[in-house]
Amino acid sequence: MQAVASDKAKKIARHLRIVVYMHLLLCVARFLGFAWVAAITDLLACLLGYFAYANLNMCCIIMYLMLCSLDFIFGIFTLGVLIAKKGEGMFHEEKWNDNVANVTQIVAIPFYLFACMISWQLFKEIRSNLYSAIPTEDPSAGGGGYQGSYQGGAYQQPDYRQQQSSVSTTSNPSRNFVPFQGAGHRLG
């Protein structure tokens, strides 16, 4: 769902663009560290981030926010496992790709938190401007789907009892209609 973007939303979208570019750098670093699954999920998150700032689409913004928040949570868990497993020997001189993967894991955690904060600000700004774009006139005037009437800024529900009584007296062309008179049978 797209809304009218305010100047503040456009400014936050520019900040989100910078965050997405930083996310791409993190993705490249994960590819260099041979963390393939994390790199591919980061690449998909970057794609969602691009759609979020390019279109200011609320669904893409909230999806990017959710992916970054899940990456933040799982990043904390993964860092805890790395510390418990390797402890002091997290960095090795002979395995450069493990060092790159460990450094990107450490750097990724505050980055994801920052990305969550920026995308949440953009979501709040877009959401606050969403209801200003809704028309105040009667939406059923164009042949729309509301069955009630629009009176004084409020929708009045129709009286279905009145409609049923008018239907029963005017639209019964067959006066000899007899409902089913068969015998009922119980199964079982």
JSON list of C-alpha atoms in Angstrom, two decimals, residues 7-8 15 18 56-57 66 74 79 81 86 95 121 125 134 139 147-148:
[
{"chain": "A", "resi": 7, "resn": "ASP", "atom": "CA", "xyz": [9.33, 15.65, 3.03]},
{"chain": "A", "resi": 8, "resn": "LYS", "atom": "CA", "xyz": [10.32, 13.94, 6.26]},
{"chain": "A", "resi": 15, "resn": "HIS", "atom": "CA", "xyz": [18.92, 7.55, 5.00]},
{"chain": "A", "resi": 18, "resn": "ILE", "atom": "CA", "xyz": [22.56, 4.66, 2.64]},
{"chain": "A", "resi": 56, "resn": "LEU", "atom": "CA", "xyz": [8.02, 3.90, -0.21]},
{"chain": "A", "resi": 57, "resn": "ASN", "atom": "CA", "xyz": [5.88, 0.79, -0.05]},
{"chain": "A", "resi": 66, "resn": "MET", "atom": "CA", "xyz": [11.36, -7.79, 10.12]},
{"chain": "A", "resi": 74, "resn": "PHE", "atom": "CA", "xyz": [20.12, -14.55, 15.18]},
{"chain": "A", "resi": 79, "resn": "LEU", "atom": "CA", "xyz": [28.01, -14.56, 18.20]},
{"chain": "A", "resi": 81, "resn": "VAL", "atom": "CA", "xyz": [27.90, -19.67, 19.87]},
{"chain": "A", "resi": 86, "resn": "LYS", "atom": "CA", "xyz": [36.16, -20.70, 20.08]},
{"chain": "A", "resi": 95, "resn": "LYS", "atom": "CA", "xyz": [42.35, -18.97, 8.03]},
{"chain": "A", "resi": 121, "resn": "GLN", "atom": "CA", "xyz": [11.12, 5.57, 11.56]},
{"chain": "A", "resi": 125, "resn": "GLU", "atom": "CA", "xyz": [6.20, 8.38, 8.97]},
{"chain": "A", "resi": 134, "resn": "ILE", "atom": "CA", "xyz": [-8.10, 8.57, 2.10]},
{"chain": "A", "resi": 139, "resn": "PRO", "atom": "CA", "xyz": [-16.96, 5.94, -1.55]},
{"chain": "A", "resi": 147, "resn": "GLN", "atom": "CA", "xyz": [-24.40, -0.86, 1.32]},
{"chain": "A", "resi": 148, "resn": "GLY", "atom": "CA", "xyz": [-25.08, 1.84, 3.87]}
]
